[in-house]
């Protein structure tokens, strides 16, 4: 799972993205400036750091486990950065949105692969002659709730009407 992604140009943080509940931004800010030109991978405290540096550009991905697709993600982020034009100082937001989409796509691919590897569930049929009761649907729940609310309103209205009259 990708925990945090950060992109800098020089000492300026251009974009950051995380889907983690924990705050990895301080750790990412500390580690990104250790990235040299080229690709790097190191591990510290059970966190995998995947970095890429090109001149003044630095990208760092923090992952929970070893991630074979981190290199391709770093390259895609760099490619997207090169496509984005800085119009009205909006480059950071565009890049953040782009990183978010790329990370979510990678997450979906990994989830799909995991789902394919899970054993298929066995379908259990009821014995012949017995039928299964279908699970209650949410529409029945909403209908029953609406009827109950209307009934309460009518009772309160009727009670108040008799008190006033």
mmCIF file of N, CA, C and O in Angstrom, residues 79-136:
data_model
loop_
_atom_site.group_PDB
_atom_site.id
_atom_site.type_symbol
_atom_site.label_atom_id
_atom_site.label_comp_id
_atom_site.label_asym_id
_atom_site.label_seq_id
_atom_site.Cartn_x
_atom_site.Cartn_y
_atom_site.Cartn_z
ATOM 1 N N UNK A 79 6.493 11.927 -15.988
ATOM 2 C CA UNK A 79 5.935 12.186 -17.326
ATOM 3 C C UNK A 79 4.764 13.163 -17.251
ATOM 4 O O UNK A 79 4.659 14.085 -18.066
ATOM 5 N N UNK A 80 3.877 12.970 -16.283
ATOM 6 C CA UNK A 80 2.722 13.863 -16.138
ATOM 7 C C UNK A 80 3.163 15.277 -15.768
ATOM 8 O O UNK A 80 2.604 16.251 -16.258
ATOM 9 N N UNK A 81 4.178 15.380 -14.918
ATOM 10 C CA UNK A 81 4.704 16.697 -14.545
ATOM 11 C C UNK A 81 5.201 17.434 -15.788
ATOM 12 O O UNK A 81 4.958 18.629 -15.948
ATOM 13 N N UNK A 82 5.890 16.720 -16.663
ATOM 14 C CA UNK A 82 6.422 17.343 -17.875
ATOM 15 C C UNK A 82 5.319 17.789 -18.832
ATOM 16 O O UNK A 82 5.524 18.706 -19.621
ATOM 17 N N UNK A 83 4.143 17.176 -18.761
ATOM 18 C CA UNK A 83 3.010 17.553 -19.617
ATOM 19 C C UNK A 83 2.251 18.769 -19.083
ATOM 20 O O UNK A 83 1.663 19.514 -19.844
ATOM 21 N N UNK A 84 2.245 18.939 -17.767
ATOM 22 C CA UNK A 84 1.435 19.990 -17.136
ATOM 23 C C UNK A 84 2.104 21.344 -17.324
ATOM 24 O O UNK A 84 3.279 21.514 -17.011
ATOM 25 N N UNK A 85 1.356 22.300 -17.792
ATOM 26 C CA UNK A 85 1.840 23.665 -17.937
ATOM 27 C C UNK A 85 1.408 24.470 -16.709
ATOM 28 O O UNK A 85 0.295 24.305 -16.222
ATOM 29 N N UNK A 86 2.289 25.318 -16.237
ATOM 30 C CA UNK A 86 1.959 26.149 -15.073
ATOM 31 C C UNK A 86 1.143 27.348 -15.530
ATOM 32 O O UNK A 86 1.678 28.372 -15.942
ATOM 33 N N UNK A 87 -0.183 27.197 -15.477
ATOM 34 C CA UNK A 87 -1.098 28.264 -15.854
ATOM 35 C C UNK A 87 -1.746 28.775 -14.571
ATOM 36 O O UNK A 87 -2.345 28.010 -13.830
ATOM 37 N N UNK A 88 -1.628 30.054 -14.308
ATOM 38 C CA UNK A 88 -2.220 30.680 -13.126
ATOM 39 C C UNK A 88 -1.735 30.038 -11.826
ATOM 40 O O UNK A 88 -2.475 29.974 -10.854
ATOM 41 N N UNK A 89 -0.508 29.536 -11.789
ATOM 42 C CA UNK A 89 0.026 28.945 -10.558
ATOM 43 C C UNK A 89 -0.733 27.713 -10.118
ATOM 44 O O UNK A 89 -0.759 27.377 -8.954
ATOM 45 N N UNK A 90 -1.375 27.021 -11.053
ATOM 46 C CA UNK A 90 -2.225 25.888 -10.747
ATOM 47 C C UNK A 90 -1.519 24.551 -10.943
ATOM 48 O O UNK A 90 -2.131 23.512 -10.842
ATOM 49 N N UNK A 91 -0.231 24.571 -11.211
ATOM 50 C CA UNK A 91 0.507 23.356 -11.498
ATOM 51 C C UNK A 91 0.506 22.394 -10.311
ATOM 52 O O UNK A 91 0.378 21.185 -10.493
ATOM 53 N N UNK A 92 0.644 22.904 -9.106
ATOM 54 C CA UNK A 92 0.672 22.055 -7.913
ATOM 55 C C UNK A 92 -0.616 21.273 -7.745
ATOM 56 O O UNK A 92 -0.600 20.074 -7.470
ATOM 57 N N UNK A 93 -1.756 21.945 -7.925
ATOM 58 C CA UNK A 93 -3.050 21.266 -7.791
ATOM 59 C C UNK A 93 -3.231 20.234 -8.889
ATOM 60 O O UNK A 93 -3.676 19.119 -8.642
ATOM 61 N N UNK A 94 -2.857 20.590 -10.121
ATOM 62 C CA UNK A 94 -2.979 19.644 -11.228
ATOM 63 C C UNK A 94 -2.111 18.412 -10.978
ATOM 64 O O UNK A 94 -2.542 17.281 -11.213
ATOM 65 N N UNK A 95 -0.905 18.620 -10.494
ATOM 66 C CA UNK A 95 -0.005 17.511 -10.236
ATOM 67 C C UNK A 95 -0.511 16.649 -9.074
ATOM 68 O O UNK A 95 -0.448 15.423 -9.128
ATOM 69 N N UNK A 96 -1.033 17.286 -8.022
ATOM 70 C CA UNK A 96 -1.594 16.541 -6.895
ATOM 71 C C UNK A 96 -2.751 15.665 -7.367
ATOM 72 O O UNK A 96 -2.841 14.488 -7.008
ATOM 73 N N UNK A 97 -3.645 16.236 -8.186
ATOM 74 C CA UNK A 97 -4.768 15.456 -8.723
ATOM 75 C C UNK A 97 -4.259 14.299 -9.577
ATOM 76 O O UNK A 97 -4.789 13.190 -9.516
ATOM 77 N N UNK A 98 -3.244 14.560 -10.356
ATOM 78 C CA UNK A 98 -2.665 13.539 -11.223
ATOM 79 C C UNK A 98 -2.049 12.413 -10.388
ATOM 80 O O UNK A 98 -2.253 11.230 -10.682
ATOM 81 N N UNK A 99 -1.306 12.770 -9.355
ATOM 82 C CA UNK A 99 -0.697 11.771 -8.471
ATOM 83 C C UNK A 99 -1.791 10.940 -7.807
ATOM 84 O O UNK A 99 -1.697 9.713 -7.730
ATOM 85 N N UNK A 100 -2.847 11.604 -7.339
ATOM 86 C CA UNK A 100 -3.961 10.901 -6.697
ATOM 87 C C UNK A 100 -4.559 9.873 -7.649
ATOM 88 O O UNK A 100 -4.800 8.722 -7.275
ATOM 89 N N UNK A 101 -4.787 10.274 -8.910
ATOM 90 C CA UNK A 101 -5.359 9.348 -9.888
ATOM 91 C C UNK A 101 -4.427 8.172 -10.164
ATOM 92 O O UNK A 101 -4.875 7.022 -10.236
ATOM 93 N N UNK A 102 -3.139 8.447 -10.317
ATOM 94 C CA UNK A 102 -2.175 7.372 -10.581
ATOM 95 C C UNK A 102 -2.092 6.392 -9.415
ATOM 96 O O UNK A 102 -2.067 5.179 -9.608
ATOM 97 N N UNK A 103 -2.053 6.919 -8.187
ATOM 98 C CA UNK A 103 -1.972 6.055 -6.999
ATOM 99 C C UNK A 103 -3.232 5.204 -6.891
ATOM 100 O O UNK A 103 -3.165 4.001 -6.626
ATOM 101 N N UNK A 104 -4.386 5.807 -7.121
ATOM 102 C CA UNK A 104 -5.649 5.047 -7.043
ATOM 103 C C UNK A 104 -5.720 3.984 -8.137
ATOM 104 O O UNK A 104 -6.235 2.892 -7.902
ATOM 105 N N UNK A 105 -5.208 4.294 -9.330
ATOM 106 C CA UNK A 105 -5.183 3.291 -10.407
ATOM 107 C C UNK A 105 -4.304 2.109 -10.010
ATOM 108 O O UNK A 105 -4.680 0.949 -10.201
ATOM 109 N N UNK A 106 -3.124 2.398 -9.456
ATOM 110 C CA UNK A 106 -2.221 1.330 -9.020
ATOM 111 C C UNK A 106 -2.885 0.497 -7.923
ATOM 112 O O UNK A 106 -2.795 -0.725 -7.914
ATOM 113 N N UNK A 107 -3.562 1.174 -7.013
ATOM 114 C CA UNK A 107 -4.240 0.490 -5.915
ATOM 115 C C UNK A 107 -5.328 -0.442 -6.464
ATOM 116 O O UNK A 107 -5.472 -1.567 -6.014
ATOM 117 N N UNK A 108 -6.063 0.019 -7.464
ATOM 118 C CA UNK A 108 -7.124 -0.794 -8.062
ATOM 119 C C UNK A 108 -6.532 -2.000 -8.779
ATOM 120 O O UNK A 108 -7.054 -3.104 -8.661
ATOM 121 N N UNK A 109 -5.442 -1.818 -9.499
ATOM 122 C CA UNK A 109 -4.793 -2.935 -10.194
ATOM 123 C C UNK A 109 -4.346 -3.991 -9.187
ATOM 124 O O UNK A 109 -4.575 -5.189 -9.377
ATOM 125 N N UNK A 110 -3.735 -3.549 -8.098
ATOM 126 C CA UNK A 110 -3.275 -4.485 -7.065
ATOM 127 C C UNK A 110 -4.465 -5.196 -6.434
ATOM 128 O O UNK A 110 -4.429 -6.405 -6.213
ATOM 129 N N UNK A 111 -5.551 -4.473 -6.170
ATOM 130 C CA UNK A 111 -6.748 -5.072 -5.579
ATOM 131 C C UNK A 111 -7.361 -6.092 -6.532
ATOM 132 O O UNK A 111 -7.756 -7.181 -6.108
ATOM 133 N N UNK A 112 -7.401 -5.779 -7.829
ATOM 134 C CA UNK A 112 -7.940 -6.713 -8.820
ATOM 135 C C UNK A 112 -7.108 -7.989 -8.873
ATOM 136 O O UNK A 112 -7.656 -9.087 -8.945
ATOM 137 N N UNK A 113 -5.783 -7.834 -8.825
ATOM 138 C CA UNK A 113 -4.915 -9.015 -8.830
ATOM 139 C C UNK A 113 -5.124 -9.857 -7.575
ATOM 140 O O UNK A 113 -5.161 -11.083 -7.628
ATOM 141 N N UNK A 114 -5.293 -9.200 -6.439
ATOM 142 C CA UNK A 114 -5.530 -9.901 -5.182
ATOM 143 C C UNK A 114 -6.862 -10.641 -5.239
ATOM 144 O O UNK A 114 -6.957 -11.788 -4.811
ATOM 145 N N UNK A 115 -7.882 -9.993 -5.781
ATOM 146 C CA UNK A 115 -9.197 -10.620 -5.883
ATOM 147 C C UNK A 115 -9.159 -11.845 -6.789
ATOM 148 O O UNK A 115 -9.834 -12.832 -6.539
ATOM 149 N N UNK A 116 -8.360 -11.789 -7.856
ATOM 150 C CA UNK A 116 -8.255 -12.926 -8.766
ATOM 151 C C UNK A 116 -7.571 -14.114 -8.098
ATOM 152 O O UNK A 116 -7.838 -15.260 -8.448
ATOM 153 N N UNK A 117 -6.709 -13.847 -7.132
ATOM 154 C CA UNK A 117 -5.985 -14.918 -6.467
ATOM 155 C C UNK A 117 -6.785 -15.551 -5.333
ATOM 156 O O UNK A 117 -6.439 -16.619 -4.860
ATOM 157 N N UNK A 118 -7.863 -14.907 -4.898
ATOM 158 C CA UNK A 118 -8.682 -15.456 -3.819
ATOM 159 C C UNK A 118 -9.458 -16.656 -4.344
ATOM 160 O O UNK A 118 -9.930 -16.642 -5.479
ATOM 161 N N UNK A 119 -9.635 -17.694 -3.506
ATOM 162 C CA UNK A 119 -10.434 -18.837 -3.954
ATOM 163 C C UNK A 119 -11.894 -18.416 -4.121
ATOM 164 O O UNK A 119 -12.402 -17.577 -3.382
ATOM 165 N N UNK A 120 -12.544 -19.003 -5.123
ATOM 166 C CA UNK A 120 -13.941 -18.685 -5.363
ATOM 167 C C UNK A 120 -14.789 -19.247 -4.225
ATOM 168 O O UNK A 120 -14.536 -20.339 -3.720
ATOM 169 N N UNK A 121 -15.808 -18.506 -3.823
ATOM 170 C CA UNK A 121 -16.691 -18.953 -2.760
ATOM 171 C C UNK A 121 -17.616 -20.043 -3.285
ATOM 172 O O UNK A 121 -18.084 -19.991 -4.425
ATOM 173 N N UNK A 122 -17.873 -21.012 -2.443
ATOM 174 C CA UNK A 122 -18.774 -22.091 -2.823
ATOM 175 C C UNK A 122 -20.208 -21.616 -2.646
ATOM 176 O O UNK A 122 -20.555 -21.001 -1.635
ATOM 177 N N UNK A 123 -21.040 -21.904 -3.631
ATOM 178 C CA UNK A 123 -22.446 -21.516 -3.556
ATOM 179 C C UNK A 123 -23.190 -22.639 -2.848
ATOM 180 O O UNK A 123 -23.147 -23.799 -3.275
ATOM 181 N N UNK A 124 -23.858 -22.311 -1.766
ATOM 182 C CA UNK A 124 -24.595 -23.296 -0.981
ATOM 183 C C UNK A 124 -26.070 -23.176 -1.341
ATOM 184 O O UNK A 124 -26.670 -22.115 -1.178
ATOM 185 N N UNK A 125 -26.633 -24.270 -1.823
ATOM 186 C CA UNK A 125 -28.032 -24.292 -2.212
ATOM 187 C C UNK A 125 -28.837 -24.917 -1.082
ATOM 188 O O UNK A 125 -28.382 -25.857 -0.429
ATOM 189 N N UNK A 126 -30.060 -24.435 -0.845
ATOM 190 C CA UNK A 126 -30.896 -25.057 0.189
ATOM 191 C C UNK A 126 -31.337 -26.445 -0.270
ATOM 192 O O UNK A 126 -31.366 -26.725 -1.466
ATOM 193 N N UNK A 127 -31.668 -27.302 0.685
ATOM 194 C CA UNK A 127 -32.140 -28.636 0.305
ATOM 195 C C UNK A 127 -33.369 -28.527 -0.606
ATOM 196 O O UNK A 127 -34.127 -27.567 -0.538
ATOM 197 N N UNK A 128 -33.556 -29.553 -1.436
ATOM 198 C CA UNK A 128 -34.689 -29.565 -2.365
ATOM 199 C C UNK A 128 -35.989 -29.510 -1.571
ATOM 200 O O UNK A 128 -36.162 -30.179 -0.572
ATOM 201 N N UNK A 129 -36.911 -28.696 -2.020
ATOM 202 C CA UNK A 129 -38.203 -28.550 -1.353
ATOM 203 C C UNK A 129 -38.231 -27.363 -0.399
ATOM 204 O O UNK A 129 -39.294 -26.932 0.027
ATOM 205 N N UNK A 130 -37.078 -26.851 -0.029
ATOM 206 C CA UNK A 130 -37.036 -25.679 0.848
ATOM 207 C C UNK A 130 -36.595 -24.479 0.020
ATOM 208 O O UNK A 130 -35.797 -24.605 -0.892
ATOM 209 N N UNK A 131 -37.155 -23.356 0.352
ATOM 210 C CA UNK A 131 -36.748 -22.143 -0.351
ATOM 211 C C UNK A 131 -36.037 -21.238 0.624
ATOM 212 O O UNK A 131 -36.316 -21.244 1.825
ATOM 213 N N UNK A 132 -35.148 -20.481 0.095
ATOM 214 C CA UNK A 132 -34.428 -19.507 0.923
ATOM 215 C C UNK A 132 -35.240 -18.237 1.001
ATOM 216 O O UNK A 132 -35.786 -17.774 0.010
ATOM 217 N N UNK A 133 -35.279 -17.669 2.166
ATOM 218 C CA UNK A 133 -35.941 -16.387 2.353
ATOM 219 C C UNK A 133 -34.970 -15.306 1.880
ATOM 220 O O UNK A 133 -33.825 -15.265 2.326
ATOM 221 N N UNK A 134 -35.409 -14.462 0.958
ATOM 222 C CA UNK A 134 -34.485 -13.431 0.473
ATOM 223 C C UNK A 134 -34.159 -12.439 1.589
ATOM 224 O O UNK A 134 -34.975 -12.191 2.473
ATOM 225 N N UNK A 135 -32.949 -11.887 1.573
ATOM 226 C CA UNK A 135 -32.590 -10.904 2.603
ATOM 227 C C UNK A 135 -33.464 -9.659 2.458
ATOM 228 O O UNK A 135 -33.899 -9.324 1.353
ATOM 229 N N UNK A 136 -33.752 -9.004 3.582
ATOM 230 C CA UNK A 136 -34.589 -7.804 3.488
ATOM 231 C C UNK A 136 -33.885 -6.746 2.639
ATOM 232 O O UNK A 136 -32.697 -6.521 2.784
#
